[in-house]
mmCIF file of C-alpha atoms in Angstrom:
data_model
loop_
_atom_site.group_PDB
_atom_site.id
_atom_site.type_symbol
_atom_site.label_atom_id
_atom_site.label_comp_id
_atom_site.label_asym_id
_atom_site.label_seq_id
_atom_site.Cartn_x
_atom_site.Cartn_y
_atom_site.Cartn_z
ATOM 1 C CA LYS A 56 -69.231 112.969 28.399
ATOM 2 C CA THR A 57 -65.918 111.178 28.443
ATOM 3 C CA ARG A 58 -64.871 113.081 31.570
ATOM 4 C CA ASN A 59 -68.192 112.353 33.275
ATOM 5 C CA ALA A 60 -67.831 108.616 32.516
ATOM 6 C CA ALA A 61 -64.284 108.567 33.796
ATOM 7 C CA GLY A 62 -65.363 110.378 36.936
ATOM 8 C CA ALA A 63 -68.143 107.874 37.558
ATOM 9 C CA LEU A 64 -65.732 105.006 37.258
ATOM 10 C CA ASN A 65 -63.332 106.649 39.650
ATOM 11 C CA GLU A 66 -66.154 107.292 42.122
ATOM 12 C CA TYR A 67 -67.270 103.627 41.878
ATOM 13 C CA ALA A 68 -63.720 102.464 42.507
ATOM 14 C CA VAL A 69 -63.420 104.731 45.534
ATOM 15 C CA ASN A 70 -66.745 103.541 46.935
ATOM 16 C CA VAL A 71 -65.742 99.881 46.542
ATOM 17 C CA LYS A 72 -62.425 100.514 48.302
ATOM 18 C CA GLN A 73 -64.175 102.372 51.106
ATOM 19 C CA GLY A 74 -66.664 99.561 51.632
ATOM 20 C CA SER A 75 -69.785 100.869 49.857
ATOM 21 C CA PRO A 76 -73.055 98.858 50.257
ATOM 22 C CA MET A 77 -72.735 97.441 46.720
ATOM 23 C CA ARG A 78 -69.841 95.114 47.586
ATOM 24 C CA PRO A 79 -71.428 93.328 50.608
ATOM 25 C CA MET A 80 -74.603 92.766 48.609
ATOM 26 C CA LYS A 81 -72.720 91.104 45.777
ATOM 27 C CA GLU A 82 -70.644 88.999 48.184
ATOM 28 C CA ALA A 83 -73.782 87.847 50.000
ATOM 29 C CA ALA A 84 -75.325 86.836 46.690
ATOM 30 C CA ARG A 85 -72.209 84.885 45.745
ATOM 31 C CA GLU A 86 -72.122 83.133 49.136
ATOM 32 C CA LYS A 87 -75.791 82.199 48.855
ATOM 33 C CA LEU A 88 -75.224 80.799 45.375
ATOM 34 C CA ALA A 89 -72.162 78.879 46.578
ATOM 35 C CA LYS A 90 -74.091 77.337 49.488
ATOM 36 C CA LYS A 91 -76.893 76.313 47.164
ATOM 37 C CA SER A 92 -74.407 74.770 44.750
ATOM 38 C CA HIS A 93 -72.704 72.838 47.563
ATOM 39 C CA ALA A 94 -76.089 71.543 48.778
ATOM 40 C CA VAL A 95 -76.930 70.302 45.289
ATOM 41 C CA VAL A 96 -73.512 68.662 44.926
ATOM 42 C CA ASP A 97 -73.824 67.024 48.376
ATOM 43 C CA GLU A 98 -77.241 65.640 47.528
ATOM 44 C CA PHE A 99 -75.914 64.323 44.219
ATOM 45 C CA TYR A 100 -72.941 62.719 45.979
ATOM 46 C CA ARG A 101 -75.227 60.975 48.479
ATOM 47 C CA SER A 102 -77.316 59.595 45.618
ATOM 48 C CA VAL A 103 -74.239 58.223 43.851
ATOM 49 C CA ALA A 104 -72.840 56.806 47.099
ATOM 50 C CA GLU A 105 -76.157 55.065 47.787
ATOM 51 C CA VAL A 106 -75.961 53.347 44.393
ATOM 52 C CA LEU A 107 -72.467 52.068 45.216
ATOM 53 C CA HIS A 108 -73.394 50.963 48.753
ATOM 54 C CA THR A 109 -76.369 49.036 47.377
ATOM 55 C CA ALA A 110 -74.225 47.407 44.700
ATOM 56 C CA ARG A 111 -71.619 46.388 47.271
ATOM 57 C CA GLU A 112 -74.244 44.913 49.550
ATOM 58 C CA LYS A 113 -75.701 42.891 46.687
ATOM 59 C CA THR A 114 -72.215 41.698 45.802
ATOM 60 C CA TYR A 115 -71.564 40.593 49.393
ATOM 61 C CA HIS A 116 -74.787 38.597 49.448
ATOM 62 C CA ALA A 117 -74.240 37.089 45.989
ATOM 63 C CA VAL A 118 -70.685 35.905 46.748
ATOM 64 C CA ASN A 119 -71.662 34.617 50.164
ATOM 65 C CA PHE A 120 -74.680 32.733 48.836
ATOM 66 C CA ALA A 121 -72.680 31.129 46.031
ATOM 67 C CA MET A 122 -69.887 30.083 48.388
ATOM 68 C CA VAL A 123 -72.145 28.584 51.066
ATOM 69 C CA GLN A 124 -74.232 26.785 48.456
ATOM 70 C CA ALA A 125 -71.099 25.359 46.847
ATOM 71 C CA TYR A 126 -69.796 24.074 50.193
ATOM 72 C CA TRP A 127 -73.189 22.510 50.946
ATOM 73 C CA ASN A 128 -73.202 20.761 47.572
ATOM 74 C CA VAL A 129 -69.651 19.460 48.046
ATOM 75 C CA GLY A 130 -70.691 18.077 51.430
ATOM 76 C CA ARG A 131 -73.757 16.450 49.895
ATOM 77 C CA MET A 132 -71.682 14.847 47.149
ATOM 78 C CA ILE A 133 -69.194 13.428 49.666
ATOM 79 C CA VAL A 134 -71.987 11.901 51.758
ATOM 80 C CA GLU A 135 -73.734 10.438 48.728
ATOM 81 C CA GLU A 136 -70.490 8.980 47.381
ATOM 82 C CA GLU A 137 -69.847 7.361 50.760
ATOM 83 C CA GLN A 138 -73.301 5.804 50.666
ATOM 84 C CA HIS A 139 -72.869 4.166 47.258
ATOM 85 C CA GLY A 140 -72.147 0.787 48.801
ATOM 86 C CA LYS A 141 -68.827 2.009 50.167
ATOM 87 C CA GLU A 142 -69.635 2.868 53.769
ATOM 88 C CA ARG A 143 -66.326 1.696 55.155
ATOM 89 C CA ALA A 144 -64.581 4.362 57.206
ATOM 90 C CA GLU A 145 -61.328 3.846 55.336
ATOM 91 C CA TYR A 146 -63.024 4.602 52.013
ATOM 92 C CA GLY A 147 -64.411 7.886 53.343
ATOM 93 C CA ALA A 148 -60.952 8.896 54.573
ATOM 94 C CA PHE A 149 -59.370 7.940 51.242
ATOM 95 C CA LEU A 150 -62.065 9.806 49.321
ATOM 96 C CA VAL A 151 -61.599 13.037 51.276
ATOM 97 C CA LYS A 152 -57.808 12.857 51.194
ATOM 98 C CA ASN A 153 -57.700 12.303 47.434
ATOM 99 C CA LEU A 154 -60.303 14.995 46.807
ATOM 100 C CA SER A 155 -58.428 17.473 48.990
ATOM 101 C CA LEU A 156 -55.150 16.961 47.133
ATOM 102 C CA ARG A 157 -56.716 17.466 43.718
ATOM 103 C CA LEU A 158 -58.926 20.418 44.688
ATOM 104 C CA THR A 159 -56.049 22.170 46.447
ATOM 105 C CA SER A 160 -53.913 21.738 43.358
ATOM 106 C CA GLU A 161 -56.574 23.377 41.182
ATOM 107 C CA PHE A 162 -58.423 25.791 43.488
ATOM 108 C CA GLY A 163 -56.016 26.632 46.316
ATOM 109 C CA LYS A 164 -55.671 26.084 50.047
ATOM 110 C CA GLY A 165 -59.364 26.446 50.937
ATOM 111 C CA PHE A 166 -59.955 22.727 50.364
ATOM 112 C CA THR A 167 -57.878 21.047 53.029
ATOM 113 C CA GLU A 168 -59.063 17.752 54.508
ATOM 114 C CA PRO A 169 -60.482 19.445 57.647
ATOM 115 C CA ASN A 170 -62.420 21.880 55.449
ATOM 116 C CA LEU A 171 -63.883 19.045 53.378
ATOM 117 C CA TRP A 172 -64.964 17.254 56.537
ATOM 118 C CA ASN A 173 -66.603 20.531 57.587
ATOM 119 C CA PHE A 174 -68.490 20.643 54.267
ATOM 120 C CA ARG A 175 -69.673 17.097 54.916
ATOM 121 C CA GLN A 176 -70.786 18.005 58.433
ATOM 122 C CA PHE A 177 -72.518 21.118 57.091
ATOM 123 C CA TYR A 178 -74.691 18.995 54.829
ATOM 124 C CA LEU A 179 -75.484 16.545 57.629
ATOM 125 C CA CYS A 180 -76.508 19.383 59.963
ATOM 126 C CA PHE A 181 -78.605 21.127 57.300
ATOM 127 C CA PRO A 182 -79.722 18.414 54.850
ATOM 128 C CA ILE A 183 -82.225 20.488 52.861
ATOM 129 C CA TRP A 184 -81.552 23.533 50.738
ATOM 130 C CA HIS A 185 -83.756 26.365 49.528
ATOM 131 C CA THR A 186 -82.783 29.358 47.460
ATOM 132 C CA LEU A 187 -84.661 31.564 49.913
ATOM 133 C CA CYS A 188 -84.612 31.476 53.704
ATOM 134 C CA ALA A 189 -86.231 28.256 54.790
ATOM 135 C CA LYS A 190 -88.020 26.831 57.760
ATOM 136 C CA SER A 191 -87.500 23.368 59.154
ATOM 137 C CA GLN A 192 -89.280 20.549 57.409
ATOM 138 C CA VAL A 193 -90.602 17.338 58.862
ATOM 139 C CA LYS A 194 -90.599 14.001 57.057
ATOM 140 C CA GLU A 195 -90.987 10.381 58.077
ATOM 141 C CA LYS A 196 -87.890 8.487 59.052
ATOM 142 C CA ASN A 197 -86.932 5.520 56.952
ATOM 143 C CA SER A 198 -86.678 3.198 59.941
ATOM 144 C CA ALA A 199 -88.507 0.472 61.764
ATOM 145 C CA ASP A 200 -90.932 3.096 63.009
ATOM 146 C CA PRO A 201 -92.120 4.911 59.873
ATOM 147 C CA GLY A 202 -94.379 7.138 61.920
ATOM 148 C CA SER A 203 -91.475 8.657 63.826
ATOM 149 C CA PRO A 204 -90.888 12.192 62.491
ATOM 150 C CA GLU A 205 -87.483 13.470 61.513
ATOM 151 C CA ILE A 206 -86.888 17.211 61.506
ATOM 152 C CA LEU A 207 -84.745 18.453 58.633
ATOM 153 C CA TYR A 208 -83.016 21.786 58.991
ATOM 154 C CA ALA A 209 -82.297 24.175 56.118
ATOM 155 C CA PRO A 210 -79.562 26.831 56.086
ATOM 156 C CA ARG A 211 -80.381 30.532 55.911
ATOM 157 C CA ARG A 212 -78.922 32.442 52.983
ATOM 158 C CA GLU A 213 -78.305 35.562 55.092
ATOM 159 C CA LEU A 214 -75.522 33.878 57.059
ATOM 160 C CA ARG A 215 -71.867 33.508 56.152
ATOM 161 C CA TRP A 216 -69.745 30.385 56.184
ATOM 162 C CA THR A 217 -68.117 31.561 59.412
ATOM 163 C CA HIS A 218 -71.596 31.556 61.005
ATOM 164 C CA TYR A 219 -72.159 27.958 59.971
ATOM 165 C CA ARG A 220 -68.785 26.832 61.277
ATOM 166 C CA LEU A 221 -69.912 28.104 64.689
ATOM 167 C CA LEU A 222 -73.398 26.627 64.393
ATOM 168 C CA MET A 223 -72.039 23.174 63.625
ATOM 169 C CA ARG A 224 -70.476 23.123 67.095
ATOM 170 C CA VAL A 225 -73.922 23.292 68.713
ATOM 171 C CA GLU A 226 -74.886 19.708 69.517
ATOM 172 C CA LYS A 227 -78.647 19.966 69.990
ATOM 173 C CA PRO A 228 -80.467 20.454 66.658
ATOM 174 C CA GLU A 229 -83.228 22.606 68.164
ATOM 175 C CA SER A 230 -80.658 24.910 69.783
ATOM 176 C CA ARG A 231 -78.685 25.066 66.553
ATOM 177 C CA GLU A 232 -81.757 26.056 64.558
ATOM 178 C CA TRP A 233 -82.706 28.728 67.096
ATOM 179 C CA TYR A 234 -79.243 30.309 66.980
ATOM 180 C CA MET A 235 -79.296 30.146 63.176
ATOM 181 C CA ASN A 236 -82.656 31.890 62.850
ATOM 182 C CA GLU A 237 -81.828 34.512 65.463
ATOM 183 C CA ALA A 238 -78.488 35.256 63.800
ATOM 184 C CA ALA A 239 -80.229 35.697 60.441
ATOM 185 C CA ASP A 240 -83.227 37.676 61.730
ATOM 186 C CA GLN A 241 -81.223 39.928 64.071
ATOM 187 C CA ASN A 242 -78.258 40.382 61.710
ATOM 188 C CA TRP A 243 -75.755 39.024 64.248
ATOM 189 C CA SER A 244 -72.098 39.202 63.344
ATOM 190 C CA THR A 245 -70.041 36.060 63.824
ATOM 191 C CA ARG A 246 -68.579 37.564 67.007
ATOM 192 C CA VAL A 247 -72.069 38.095 68.412
ATOM 193 C CA LEU A 248 -73.109 34.564 67.492
ATOM 194 C CA GLU A 249 -69.986 33.108 69.074
ATOM 195 C CA ARG A 250 -70.651 35.021 72.279
ATOM 196 C CA GLN A 251 -74.277 33.889 72.374
ATOM 197 C CA ILE A 252 -73.325 30.247 71.930
ATOM 198 C CA ASN A 253 -70.501 30.358 74.488
ATOM 199 C CA SER A 254 -72.719 32.121 77.052
ATOM 200 C CA LEU A 255 -75.549 29.594 76.492
ATOM 201 C CA TYR A 256 -77.881 32.447 75.637
ATOM 202 C CA TYR A 257 -80.617 30.203 74.223
ATOM 203 C CA GLU A 258 -80.584 27.918 77.242
ATOM 204 C CA ARG A 259 -80.636 30.807 79.719
ATOM 205 C CA LEU A 260 -83.432 32.529 77.824
ATOM 206 C CA HIS A 261 -85.419 29.304 77.591
ATOM 207 C CA MET A 262 -85.162 28.605 81.321
ATOM 208 C CA SER A 263 -85.743 32.162 82.511
ATOM 209 C CA ARG A 264 -89.217 33.187 83.613
ATOM 210 C CA ASN A 265 -88.378 36.870 83.229
ATOM 211 C CA LYS A 266 -86.694 37.106 79.853
ATOM 212 C CA LYS A 267 -86.313 40.908 79.694
ATOM 213 C CA PRO A 268 -83.144 41.140 81.870
ATOM 214 C CA VAL A 269 -81.492 38.364 79.866
ATOM 215 C CA ILE A 270 -82.312 40.089 76.580
ATOM 216 C CA LYS A 271 -81.206 43.493 77.903
ATOM 217 C CA GLU A 272 -77.878 42.097 79.098
ATOM 218 C CA MET A 273 -77.321 40.478 75.694
ATOM 219 C CA GLN A 274 -78.056 43.714 73.832
ATOM 220 C CA GLN A 275 -75.680 45.724 76.015
ATOM 221 C CA LYS A 276 -72.779 43.290 75.685
ATOM 222 C CA THR A 277 -73.156 42.681 71.964
ATOM 223 C CA ALA A 278 -73.674 46.316 70.891
ATOM 224 C CA PRO A 279 -69.924 46.871 70.201
ATOM 225 C CA LEU A 280 -69.839 43.678 68.106
ATOM 226 C CA SER A 281 -72.174 44.837 65.338
ATOM 227 C CA PRO A 282 -71.273 43.595 61.838
ATOM 228 C CA ASP A 283 -69.128 45.652 59.487
ATOM 229 C CA PRO A 284 -69.414 45.019 55.713
ATOM 230 C CA LYS A 285 -65.639 45.399 55.446
ATOM 231 C CA ASP A 286 -65.262 42.265 57.585
ATOM 232 C CA PHE A 287 -66.798 40.259 54.775
ATOM 233 C CA ILE A 288 -64.284 41.563 52.231
ATOM 234 C CA LYS A 289 -61.434 40.603 54.585
ATOM 235 C CA ASP A 290 -62.948 37.208 55.430
ATOM 236 C CA PRO A 291 -60.159 34.668 54.721
ATOM 237 C CA TYR A 292 -62.704 32.045 53.674
ATOM 238 C CA VAL A 293 -64.100 34.394 51.022
ATOM 239 C CA LEU A 294 -60.607 35.249 49.778
ATOM 240 C CA GLU A 295 -59.743 31.556 49.554
ATOM 241 C CA PHE A 296 -62.964 30.761 47.747
ATOM 242 C CA LEU A 297 -62.341 33.501 45.173
ATOM 243 C CA GLY A 298 -58.705 32.508 44.777
ATOM 244 C CA LEU A 299 -57.475 35.883 46.059
ATOM 245 C CA LYS A 300 -54.479 36.619 48.268
ATOM 246 C CA ASP A 301 -54.878 38.312 51.647
#
């Protein structure tokens, strides 16, 4: 029996060395199991990565919303302080200069005098605020003609501070609101928005009878300028707001 067992083992070893059918079958089974394991691991990785991507996106929106809201509130407070019986131009300049020095000392370089004037202008351009995306509101002017309507524009929470810096350059309120809503609805990057404003996209679209060629041209030229979430992390305004170095 011992000899027979030893002979069987020797025969098995010879068959394996010579490439018997048993070896390819076992290798195929191992390869199949390995592929299945890799597929499971890949699917698990994608699930984990999705959790992290979602968390990052929420973080981007949360930081952006808090920053823009804070700048709007600072602008509102400057305007209201100016209106407390102290409407002289020299008082406004003194107020902003003093505020800039003290804020810069405590919070960093993101609160220069030009930035504070931008916050003030931001509030004047968008004098109403909603926690969710808002439409324009109409109220009566407090003037000699109380029936004359005044359109108040609200900022959109989807947009970054760099978007609003561009929008504040648009003189006509109706054009400014259109660019704002399109940028929010179409997820325009700041580079796309800047191109649209500089090329007078709204005006050309408004005057054109056949709008399709204008829209097609815009889509072709702005395709390479799509937003990248990493741009937000590197945004110098965000880094300044958070007190982080570049």
